Amino acid sequence: MVRNTAREIAIHLSYELSFTDKTVDALLDERLTAETFATLAEEDELYAEAPNAKQTEYIRRLVCGVEEHAAELDGYISKYAKGWSFSRIPLVASAVMRVAMYEILYMQDIPNGVAINEAVEIAKKYETPETVKFINGILGSFVREEVSE
């Protein structure tokens, strides 16, 4: 499994946190098993290979970080989503942006451009072209205004 696959799985799990009452640890413990991946692989090739220990740690770090910093990340999304109320933003789009923003703010080993490009590429699989442009615009503004490189 490559890092962008692990990132996409982290986005799936961050999205799932939006509508489950499970704790982040319970969700991750349930989802990050070989058995769960084998079951999900029947529906989505993304799950064809279970993550190794390093990939599991990366996914856990992302999803736990997104959950821990959700209010902060959502505040940034709201700030740069000019003319949009947060409730109008699709849940998948907000999960994509939360993961990218978390990487930009808290994972210094990932270049900002990589986090944005990966977010946009993943968003293309799930969202309309207009929403993908919206995500790209918010992330670009966020980096220009909030992050000093």
XYZ file of C-alpha atoms in Angstrom, residues 34-135:
102
model
C -7.078 -7.621 7.987
C -10.577 -9.092 8.318
C -12.295 -5.747 7.729
C -10.043 -5.016 4.758
C -10.816 -8.436 3.269
C -14.540 -7.758 3.578
C -14.310 -4.224 2.184
C -12.049 -5.330 -0.688
C -15.074 -7.037 -2.233
C -16.680 -3.592 -2.643
C -13.691 -1.283 -3.113
C -10.239 -2.133 -4.478
C -8.784 0.551 -2.193
C -9.016 -2.081 0.554
C -7.335 -4.862 -1.449
C -4.243 -4.697 0.744
C -4.307 -4.297 4.513
C -1.906 -1.654 5.824
C 1.376 -2.670 7.420
C 2.391 -1.302 10.830
C 3.882 1.923 9.436
C 0.835 2.594 7.264
C -1.515 1.814 10.138
C 0.360 4.301 12.315
C 0.101 6.958 9.588
C -3.658 6.374 9.183
C -4.186 6.439 12.967
C -2.142 9.626 13.311
C -4.162 11.341 10.595
C -7.607 10.250 11.758
C -6.897 10.886 15.453
C -5.374 14.249 14.607
C -8.345 15.252 12.478
C -10.710 14.240 15.274
C -8.659 16.011 17.959
C -8.353 19.233 15.928
C -11.791 19.109 14.258
C -12.976 22.460 15.646
C -9.768 24.202 14.554
C -9.820 22.614 11.082
C -13.518 23.363 10.595
C -12.828 26.953 11.637
C -10.269 27.272 8.839
C -12.646 25.690 6.338
C -15.394 28.112 7.364
C -13.008 31.072 7.189
C -11.963 30.340 3.604
C -15.294 29.019 2.303
C -16.423 32.508 1.394
C -20.137 32.642 0.754
C -20.720 29.106 2.018
C -22.020 28.038 5.382
C -20.154 25.036 6.740
C -23.355 22.981 6.739
C -23.571 23.313 2.918
C -20.173 21.702 2.368
C -20.455 18.008 1.469
C -19.168 15.701 4.229
C -16.665 14.048 1.891
C -15.280 17.438 0.865
C -14.899 18.516 4.477
C -13.156 15.201 5.325
C -10.724 15.719 2.418
C -9.954 19.275 3.551
C -9.593 18.315 7.216
C -7.030 15.626 6.383
C -5.038 17.935 4.091
C -5.095 20.791 6.614
C -4.020 18.478 9.408
C -1.093 17.269 7.297
C -0.112 20.859 6.479
C -0.301 22.050 10.080
C 0.966 19.048 12.025
C 2.939 16.724 9.742
C 5.997 18.706 8.764
C 7.474 15.803 6.777
C 4.717 16.212 4.162
C 5.214 19.196 1.823
C 2.201 21.506 1.613
C 1.974 21.065 -2.154
C 1.835 17.297 -1.789
C -0.961 17.513 0.797
C -2.995 19.792 -1.488
C -2.342 17.802 -4.674
C -3.253 14.523 -2.998
C -6.425 16.056 -1.552
C -7.469 17.318 -4.980
C -6.744 13.966 -6.662
C -8.714 12.058 -4.036
C -11.582 14.568 -4.215
C -11.827 13.984 -7.979
C -12.916 10.402 -7.247
C -15.825 11.447 -5.028
C -16.893 14.993 -5.850
C -18.035 17.117 -8.777
C -15.487 19.225 -10.669
C -16.950 22.356 -9.052
C -16.462 20.922 -5.561
C -12.905 19.870 -6.440
C -12.142 23.474 -7.494
C -13.735 24.682 -4.262
C -11.492 22.343 -2.217
